[in-house]
GROMACS .gro file of C-alpha atoms in nm:
model
  357
    1MET     CA    1   0.000   0.000   0.000
    2ALA     CA    2   0.138   0.341  -0.096
    3LEU     CA    3   0.233   0.582   0.179
    4GLY     CA    4   0.150   0.951   0.173
    5LEU     CA    5   0.384   1.231   0.271
    6SER     CA    6   0.563   1.110   0.582
    7VAL     CA    7   0.858   1.161   0.813
    8ILE     CA    8   1.106   0.875   0.789
    9GLU     CA    9   1.327   0.824   1.094
   10PHE     CA   10   1.433   0.550   1.337
   11PHE     CA   11   1.525   0.531   1.708
   12ASP     CA   12   1.688   0.220   1.855
   13ASN     CA   13   1.568   0.173   2.212
   14SER     CA   14   1.767  -0.148   2.258
   15GLY     CA   15   2.102  -0.001   2.156
   16GLN     CA   16   2.193  -0.332   1.989
   17GLN     CA   17   2.073  -0.277   1.631
   18ILE     CA   18   2.344  -0.193   1.381
   19VAL     CA   19   2.110  -0.181   1.081
   20HIS     CA   20   1.733  -0.126   1.067
   21ARG     CA   21   1.530  -0.117   0.747
   22TRP     CA   22   1.238   0.119   0.691
   23PRO     CA   23   0.977  -0.005   0.632
   24GLU     CA   24   1.037  -0.332   0.815
   25ALA     CA   25   0.799  -0.531   0.595
   26GLY     CA   26   0.990  -0.447   0.276
   27SER     CA   27   0.990  -0.160   0.029
   28THR     CA   28   0.723   0.098  -0.044
   29ASP     CA   29   0.652   0.384  -0.285
   30ILE     CA   30   0.791   0.679  -0.093
   31LYS     CA   31   0.619   0.998  -0.210
   32TRP     CA   32   0.784   1.313  -0.332
   33GLY     CA   33   0.847   1.553  -0.049
   34SER     CA   34   0.874   1.293   0.227
   35GLN     CA   35   1.113   1.397   0.502
   36LEU     CA   36   1.412   1.182   0.594
   37ILE     CA   37   1.568   1.257   0.935
   38VAL     CA   38   1.903   1.100   1.015
   39GLN     CA   39   2.031   1.119   1.372
   40GLU     CA   40   2.384   1.224   1.464
   41SER     CA   41   2.494   0.865   1.531
   42GLN     CA   42   2.340   0.728   1.210
   43ALA     CA   43   2.373   0.710   0.834
   44ALA     CA   44   2.087   0.626   0.598
   45VAL     CA   45   2.132   0.425   0.278
   46PHE     CA   46   1.851   0.497   0.029
   47PHE     CA   47   1.750   0.216  -0.206
   48ARG     CA   48   1.517   0.250  -0.506
   49ASP     CA   49   1.422  -0.038  -0.729
   50GLY     CA   50   1.669  -0.261  -0.543
   51LYS     CA   51   1.970  -0.035  -0.596
   52ALA     CA   52   2.155   0.181  -0.345
   53LEU     CA   53   2.136   0.538  -0.479
   54ASP     CA   54   2.283   0.746  -0.201
   55THR     CA   55   2.403   0.751   0.158
   56PHE     CA   56   2.271   1.032   0.378
   57GLN     CA   57   2.473   1.168   0.669
   58PRO     CA   58   2.310   1.314   0.985
   59GLY     CA   59   2.052   1.585   0.906
   60ARG     CA   60   1.705   1.646   0.755
   61TYR     CA   61   1.638   1.573   0.387
   62THR     CA   62   1.343   1.612   0.148
   63LEU     CA   63   1.322   1.307  -0.074
   64SER     CA   64   1.263   1.335  -0.448
   65THR     CA   65   1.196   1.010  -0.635
   66GLN     CA   66   1.052   0.911  -0.972
   67ASN     CA   67   0.720   0.793  -0.826
   68LEU     CA   68   0.556   1.139  -0.832
   69PRO     CA   69   0.190   1.158  -0.730
   70LEU     CA   70   0.064   1.192  -1.089
   71VAL     CA   71   0.290   0.920  -1.225
   72THR     CA   72   0.206   0.700  -0.931
   73GLY     CA   73  -0.163   0.736  -0.999
   74LEU     CA   74  -0.127   0.650  -1.364
   75LEU     CA   75   0.119   0.363  -1.332
   76SER     CA   76  -0.034   0.201  -1.027
   77MET     CA   77  -0.358   0.114  -1.207
   78PRO     CA   78  -0.214  -0.185  -1.403
   79PHE     CA   79  -0.041  -0.307  -1.084
   80GLY     CA   80  -0.347  -0.320  -0.861
   81GLY     CA   81  -0.300   0.027  -0.713
   82THR     CA   82   0.063  -0.034  -0.608
   83SER     CA   83   0.340   0.179  -0.749
   84PRO     CA   84   0.607  -0.021  -0.938
   85PHE     CA   85   0.877   0.220  -0.812
   86GLN     CA   86   0.963   0.076  -0.472
   87SER     CA   87   1.206   0.230  -0.223
   88GLU     CA   88   1.344   0.157   0.123
   89VAL     CA   89   1.585   0.317   0.369
   90TYR     CA   90   1.845   0.132   0.575
   91PHE     CA   91   1.939   0.316   0.894
   92VAL     CA   92   2.296   0.225   0.994
   93ALA     CA   93   2.429   0.296   1.345
   94LEU     CA   94   2.772   0.464   1.336
   95LYS     CA   95   2.843   0.442   1.708
   96VAL     CA   96   3.115   0.219   1.855
   97PHE     CA   97   2.976  -0.116   1.963
   98THR     CA   98   3.179  -0.212   2.268
   99ASN     CA   99   3.217  -0.528   2.476
  100GLN     CA  100   3.184  -0.766   2.184
  101HIS     CA  101   3.306  -1.109   2.292
  102TRP     CA  102   3.519  -1.355   2.103
  103GLY     CA  103   3.647  -1.696   2.207
  104THR     CA  104   3.748  -2.040   2.086
  105ALA     CA  105   3.460  -2.278   2.041
  106GLU     CA  106   3.711  -2.567   2.030
  107PRO     CA  107   4.058  -2.572   2.193
  108ILE     CA  108   4.354  -2.470   1.977
  109LEU     CA  109   4.625  -2.736   1.936
  110PHE     CA  110   4.960  -2.579   2.031
  111ARG     CA  111   5.315  -2.720   2.025
  112ASP     CA  112   5.471  -2.630   2.361
  113SER     CA  113   5.842  -2.648   2.443
  114GLU     CA  114   5.769  -2.750   2.806
  115PHE     CA  115   5.460  -2.971   2.778
  116ALA     CA  116   5.485  -3.100   2.419
  117MET     CA  117   5.140  -3.077   2.254
  118VAL     CA  118   4.868  -2.899   2.453
  119ARG     CA  119   4.527  -2.757   2.374
  120LEU     CA  120   4.454  -2.394   2.456
  121ARG     CA  121   4.136  -2.197   2.499
  122ALA     CA  122   4.138  -1.823   2.440
  123TYR     CA  123   3.883  -1.548   2.486
  124GLY     CA  124   3.861  -1.170   2.496
  125ILE     CA  125   3.665  -0.866   2.381
  126PHE     CA  126   3.668  -0.626   2.087
  127SER     CA  127   3.485  -0.312   1.976
  128VAL     CA  128   3.386  -0.203   1.624
  129ARG     CA  129   3.203   0.060   1.428
  130VAL     CA  130   3.070   0.080   1.073
  131THR     CA  131   3.273   0.316   0.853
  132ASP     CA  132   3.118   0.237   0.511
  133PRO     CA  133   2.742   0.195   0.559
  134GLN     CA  134   2.661   0.115   0.197
  135LEU     CA  135   2.935  -0.150   0.172
  136PHE     CA  136   2.831  -0.304   0.504
  137VAL     CA  137   2.465  -0.327   0.401
  138ASN     CA  138   2.545  -0.477   0.063
  139LYS     CA  139   2.806  -0.730   0.184
  140VAL     CA  140   2.685  -0.829   0.530
  141VAL     CA  141   2.326  -0.732   0.595
  142GLY     CA  142   2.169  -0.804   0.257
  143THR     CA  143   1.790  -0.781   0.264
  144ALA     CA  144   1.749  -0.848   0.638
  145ASN     CA  145   1.523  -0.595   0.809
  146VAL     CA  146   1.732  -0.596   1.130
  147TYR     CA  147   2.100  -0.672   1.191
  148THR     CA  148   2.220  -0.671   1.554
  149SER     CA  149   2.558  -0.655   1.726
  150ASP     CA  150   2.517  -1.020   1.830
  151ALA     CA  151   2.504  -1.124   1.465
  152LEU     CA  152   2.817  -0.917   1.391
  153GLN     CA  153   2.994  -1.072   1.691
  154ASP     CA  154   2.920  -1.423   1.567
  155PHE     CA  155   3.031  -1.331   1.215
  156PHE     CA  156   3.373  -1.196   1.314
  157ARG     CA  157   3.451  -1.444   1.594
  158ASN     CA  158   3.571  -1.717   1.359
  159ILE     CA  159   3.795  -1.471   1.173
  160ILE     CA  160   3.961  -1.365   1.498
  161VAL     CA  161   4.021  -1.721   1.619
  162SER     CA  162   4.165  -1.824   1.282
  163ARG     CA  163   4.419  -1.541   1.286
  164LEU     CA  164   4.505  -1.608   1.649
  165ASN     CA  165   4.595  -1.969   1.570
  166ASN     CA  166   4.871  -1.858   1.335
  167LEU     CA  167   4.984  -1.582   1.570
  168LEU     CA  168   5.033  -1.815   1.867
  169GLY     CA  169   5.239  -2.058   1.664
  170GLU     CA  170   5.469  -1.780   1.542
  171THR     CA  171   5.514  -1.592   1.872
  172ILE     CA  172   5.492  -1.821   2.176
  173LYS     CA  173   5.725  -2.108   2.264
  174SER     CA  174   5.570  -2.213   2.596
  175ILE     CA  175   5.240  -2.142   2.765
  176LEU     CA  176   5.440  -2.047   3.076
  177ASP     CA  177   5.538  -1.728   2.890
  178LEU     CA  178   5.183  -1.633   2.787
  179PRO     CA  179   5.099  -1.368   3.052
  180LYS     CA  180   5.382  -1.135   2.952
  181TYR     CA  181   5.278  -1.154   2.586
  182TYR     CA  182   4.908  -1.063   2.625
  183ASP     CA  183   4.955  -0.697   2.524
  184ALA     CA  184   5.185  -0.786   2.236
  185LEU     CA  185   4.947  -1.057   2.115
  186GLY     CA  186   4.654  -0.815   2.139
  187ALA     CA  187   4.834  -0.554   1.926
  188ALA     CA  188   4.949  -0.814   1.674
  189GLY     CA  189   4.603  -0.972   1.663
  190LYS     CA  190   4.443  -0.635   1.595
  191ALA     CA  191   4.683  -0.573   1.308
  192ARG     CA  192   4.614  -0.919   1.164
  193VAL     CA  193   4.233  -0.889   1.155
  194LYS     CA  194   4.212  -0.517   1.071
  195ASP     CA  195   4.199  -0.579   0.696
  196ASP     CA  196   3.947  -0.861   0.741
  197PHE     CA  197   3.710  -0.616   0.911
  198ALA     CA  198   3.777  -0.333   0.665
  199GLN     CA  199   3.668  -0.532   0.361
  200TYR     CA  200   3.317  -0.535   0.506
  201GLY     CA  201   3.311  -0.163   0.583
  202VAL     CA  202   3.385  -0.213   0.955
  203GLU     CA  203   3.668  -0.062   1.162
  204LEU     CA  204   3.819  -0.260   1.451
  205ILE     CA  205   3.862  -0.010   1.737
  206ASP     CA  206   3.983  -0.231   2.024
  207PHE     CA  207   4.103  -0.588   2.046
  208LEU     CA  208   4.190  -0.740   2.385
  209ILE     CA  209   4.294  -1.087   2.499
  210ASN     CA  210   4.155  -1.162   2.844
  211ALA     CA  211   4.310  -1.505   2.888
  212ILE     CA  212   4.467  -1.800   2.711
  213THR     CA  213   4.432  -2.108   2.929
  214PRO     CA  214   4.545  -2.472   2.898
  215PRO     CA  215   4.313  -2.765   2.988
  216ASP     CA  216   4.255  -2.860   3.351
  217ASP     CA  217   4.512  -3.144   3.362
  218VAL     CA  218   4.789  -2.916   3.235
  219GLN     CA  219   4.688  -2.646   3.484
  220LYS     CA  220   4.718  -2.905   3.761
  221VAL     CA  221   5.075  -2.988   3.658
  222ILE     CA  222   5.163  -2.618   3.651
  223ASP     CA  223   5.013  -2.572   3.999
  224GLU     CA  224   5.218  -2.863   4.131
  225ARG     CA  225   5.536  -2.721   3.981
  226THR     CA  226   5.457  -2.383   4.133
  227GLY     CA  227   5.392  -2.543   4.471
  228MET     CA  228   5.728  -2.720   4.465
  229GLY     CA  229   5.899  -2.390   4.388
  230VAL     CA  230   5.726  -2.223   4.681
  231VAL     CA  231   5.809  -2.508   4.921
  232GLY     CA  232   6.181  -2.502   4.837
  233ASN     CA  233   6.363  -2.724   5.091
  234MET     CA  234   6.139  -3.027   5.136
  235GLY     CA  235   6.306  -3.134   5.463
  236GLN     CA  236   6.246  -2.797   5.626
  237TYR     CA  237   5.892  -2.794   5.497
  238MET     CA  238   5.818  -3.136   5.650
  239GLN     CA  239   5.968  -3.028   5.982
  240PHE     CA  240   5.749  -2.721   5.978
  241LYS     CA  241   5.438  -2.932   5.906
  242ALA     CA  242   5.526  -3.173   6.185
  243ALA     CA  243   5.575  -2.890   6.435
  244LYS     CA  244   5.250  -2.731   6.321
  245SER     CA  245   5.059  -3.054   6.368
  246LEU     CA  246   5.198  -3.106   6.718
  247GLU     CA  247   5.110  -2.747   6.809
  248GLU     CA  248   4.753  -2.797   6.688
  249ALA     CA  249   4.730  -3.122   6.882
  250ALA     CA  250   4.847  -2.948   7.201
  251GLN     CA  251   4.591  -2.671   7.158
  252ASN     CA  252   4.308  -2.922   7.098
  253PRO     CA  253   4.335  -3.193   7.369
  254GLY     CA  254   3.998  -3.342   7.277
  255GLY     CA  255   3.828  -3.440   6.955
  256SER     CA  256   4.084  -3.446   6.679
  257ALA     CA  257   4.386  -3.436   6.914
  258GLY     CA  258   4.463  -3.799   6.859
  259SER     CA  259   4.457  -3.767   6.485
  260ALA     CA  260   4.663  -3.449   6.493
  261ALA     CA  261   4.919  -3.604   6.729
  262GLY     CA  262   4.930  -3.913   6.513
  263LEU     CA  263   4.990  -3.694   6.211
  264GLY     CA  264   5.269  -3.512   6.393
  265MET     CA  265   5.432  -3.840   6.500
  266GLY     CA  266   5.402  -3.974   6.150
  267LEU     CA  267   5.569  -3.665   6.009
  268GLY     CA  268   5.840  -3.685   6.277
  269LEU     CA  269   5.909  -4.049   6.191
  270GLY     CA  270   5.912  -3.950   5.829
  271MET     CA  271   6.185  -3.697   5.902
  272GLN     CA  272   6.385  -3.957   6.105
  273MET     CA  273   6.348  -4.232   5.847
  274PRO     CA  274   6.639  -4.123   5.622
  275GLY     CA  275   6.879  -4.126   5.923
  276MET     CA  276   6.751  -4.466   6.037
  277ILE     CA  277   6.801  -4.613   5.692
  278ASN     CA  278   7.149  -4.466   5.669
  279GLN     CA  279   7.245  -4.608   6.011
  280ALA     CA  280   7.116  -4.954   5.919
  281MET     CA  281   7.316  -4.950   5.597
  282GLN     CA  282   7.633  -4.856   5.787
  283GLN     CA  283   7.580  -5.141   6.037
  284ALA     CA  284   7.526  -5.389   5.757
  285ALA     CA  285   7.847  -5.276   5.588
  286ALA     CA  286   8.041  -5.312   5.914
  287GLN     CA  287   7.907  -5.665   5.969
  288ALA     CA  288   7.996  -5.756   5.614
  289THR     CA  289   8.350  -5.628   5.673
  290GLN     CA  290   8.385  -5.829   5.996
  291GLY     CA  291   8.250  -6.138   5.831
  292GLY     CA  292   8.497  -6.095   5.548
  293GLY     CA  293   8.789  -6.072   5.798
  294ALA     CA  294   8.684  -6.390   5.978
  295GLY     CA  295   8.651  -6.570   5.648
  296ALA     CA  296   8.997  -6.457   5.544
  297ALA     CA  297   9.143  -6.581   5.874
  298ALA     CA  298   8.973  -6.914   5.832
  299ALA     CA  299   9.097  -6.936   5.478
  300GLY     CA  300   9.447  -6.853   5.600
  301ALA     CA  301   9.425  -7.126   5.865
  302ALA     CA  302   9.294  -7.371   5.612
  303ALA     CA  303   9.573  -7.281   5.377
  304ALA     CA  304   9.846  -7.372   5.645
  305LEU     CA  305   9.963  -7.724   5.540
  306VAL     CA  306  10.250  -7.957   5.644
  307THR     CA  307  10.406  -8.257   5.475
  308CYS     CA  308  10.359  -8.611   5.611
  309ALA     CA  309  10.703  -8.758   5.690
  310LYS     CA  310  10.597  -9.104   5.572
  311CYS     CA  311  10.389  -9.054   5.252
  312GLN     CA  312  10.485  -8.693   5.176
  313ALA     CA  313  10.115  -8.596   5.148
  314GLN     CA  314  10.007  -8.236   5.222
  315ILE     CA  315   9.798  -8.241   5.538
  316PRO     CA  316   9.649  -7.959   5.756
  317ALA     CA  317   9.878  -7.820   6.019
  318GLY     CA  318   9.799  -7.947   6.369
  319SER     CA  319   9.684  -8.291   6.254
  320LYS     CA  320   9.794  -8.578   6.486
  321PHE     CA  321   9.759  -8.849   6.219
  322CYS     CA  322   9.796  -8.835   5.840
  323PRO     CA  323   9.457  -8.876   5.675
  324ASN     CA  324   9.631  -9.039   5.377
  325CYS     CA  325   9.851  -9.312   5.538
  326GLY     CA  326   9.748  -9.300   5.907
  327ALA     CA  327  10.101  -9.240   6.031
  328ALA     CA  328  10.149  -9.028   6.344
  329VAL     CA  329  10.250  -8.673   6.269
  330ALA     CA  330  10.534  -8.519   6.471
  331ALA     CA  331  10.469  -8.188   6.637
  332ILE     CA  332  10.574  -7.879   6.440
  333GLY     CA  333  10.845  -7.677   6.609
  334GLU     CA  334  10.897  -7.303   6.642
  335CYS     CA  335  11.210  -7.095   6.581
  336PRO     CA  336  11.316  -6.926   6.908
  337ASN     CA  337  11.450  -6.627   6.711
  338CYS     CA  338  11.182  -6.538   6.454
  339HIS     CA  339  10.902  -6.767   6.582
  340ALA     CA  340  10.852  -6.917   6.238
  341ALA     CA  341  10.710  -7.271   6.208
  342THR     CA  342  10.977  -7.537   6.158
  343ALA     CA  343  10.946  -7.890   6.019
  344PRO     CA  344  10.983  -8.187   6.254
  345GLY     CA  345  11.350  -8.283   6.299
  346ALA     CA  346  11.481  -7.963   6.133
  347LYS     CA  347  11.826  -7.850   6.264
  348PHE     CA  348  11.809  -7.493   6.127
  349CYS     CA  349  11.522  -7.239   6.089
  350PRO     CA  350  11.419  -7.216   5.723
  351ASN     CA  351  11.328  -6.845   5.774
  352CYS     CA  352  11.629  -6.691   5.958
  353GLY     CA  353  11.885  -6.978   5.968
  354THR     CA  354  11.903  -6.997   6.347
  355LYS     CA  355  12.033  -7.332   6.474
  356LEU     CA  356  11.762  -7.529   6.643
  357GLY     CA  357  11.830  -7.712   6.969
   0.00000   0.00000   0.00000
């Protein structure tokens, strides 16, 4: 249905609409002399017969189209009273849309110098504004009657994550170094996606990385490593815990005193255990040494042999009878000078040559 002389304007009460089409239902035959009012934070793209003719900046305009009242009356008769010259206006918000969120829907696979391959999640915020309304409407909005900031956020999120994947691989060696690179990554990320935004008539104002986090199991390993660094000397730490437990047990004589005292005793025994083990090892070594000396003495005694005077067989020293021929063995003498053992019946000491009595 044709509209008479009217005032064409739009106010966004939600603050979330980037583009709004007038009229919402589609196009209409806007009459000559209709007033177009564009607010300070807007631009208006005028379409006639499906083609963008002009972009209006903030101000008040009187529209002049080909569907004049007389022509409209004549040409609308074959078309059922509807003018064939259809027009519409797209109001485009030029303000900065802040607090737009981006994040990884799936973790990013990252080669880490400390933890080998890990998966990372990243998220942050960005802010944008439309700089070329006509280009934005033609490339992004199309014929939609409303285009919101949520739709723009979803559209650009995948672009940001894709560029960030390459950036992380080129810049970071280990996730342990990530915090000090947030600002640098944010600046580099903004530079990477700036052209991607510009080709749709959008300017990227701010780009911030809030966090890049590894999965829970990797975070647990990092926490454990951090805890070990804080503890430092494990022996001193265990002594401190033992003393703390005993102190708590003394302050709480009832209830959990037994468990606290038991914990303190357990920690104390834990601290004494290395010394006990060391002492036991030293005792075992000493016993082994003594056992070795006794064995050597026995071997030396076993190695002392004498010759049987009858059959010349080698028999153990101190034997009274020869185990080979049964003959009685004479007692072995001793040199009075050097105390060396002498054979039975010897007249001189085989060691020093002293004459035997």
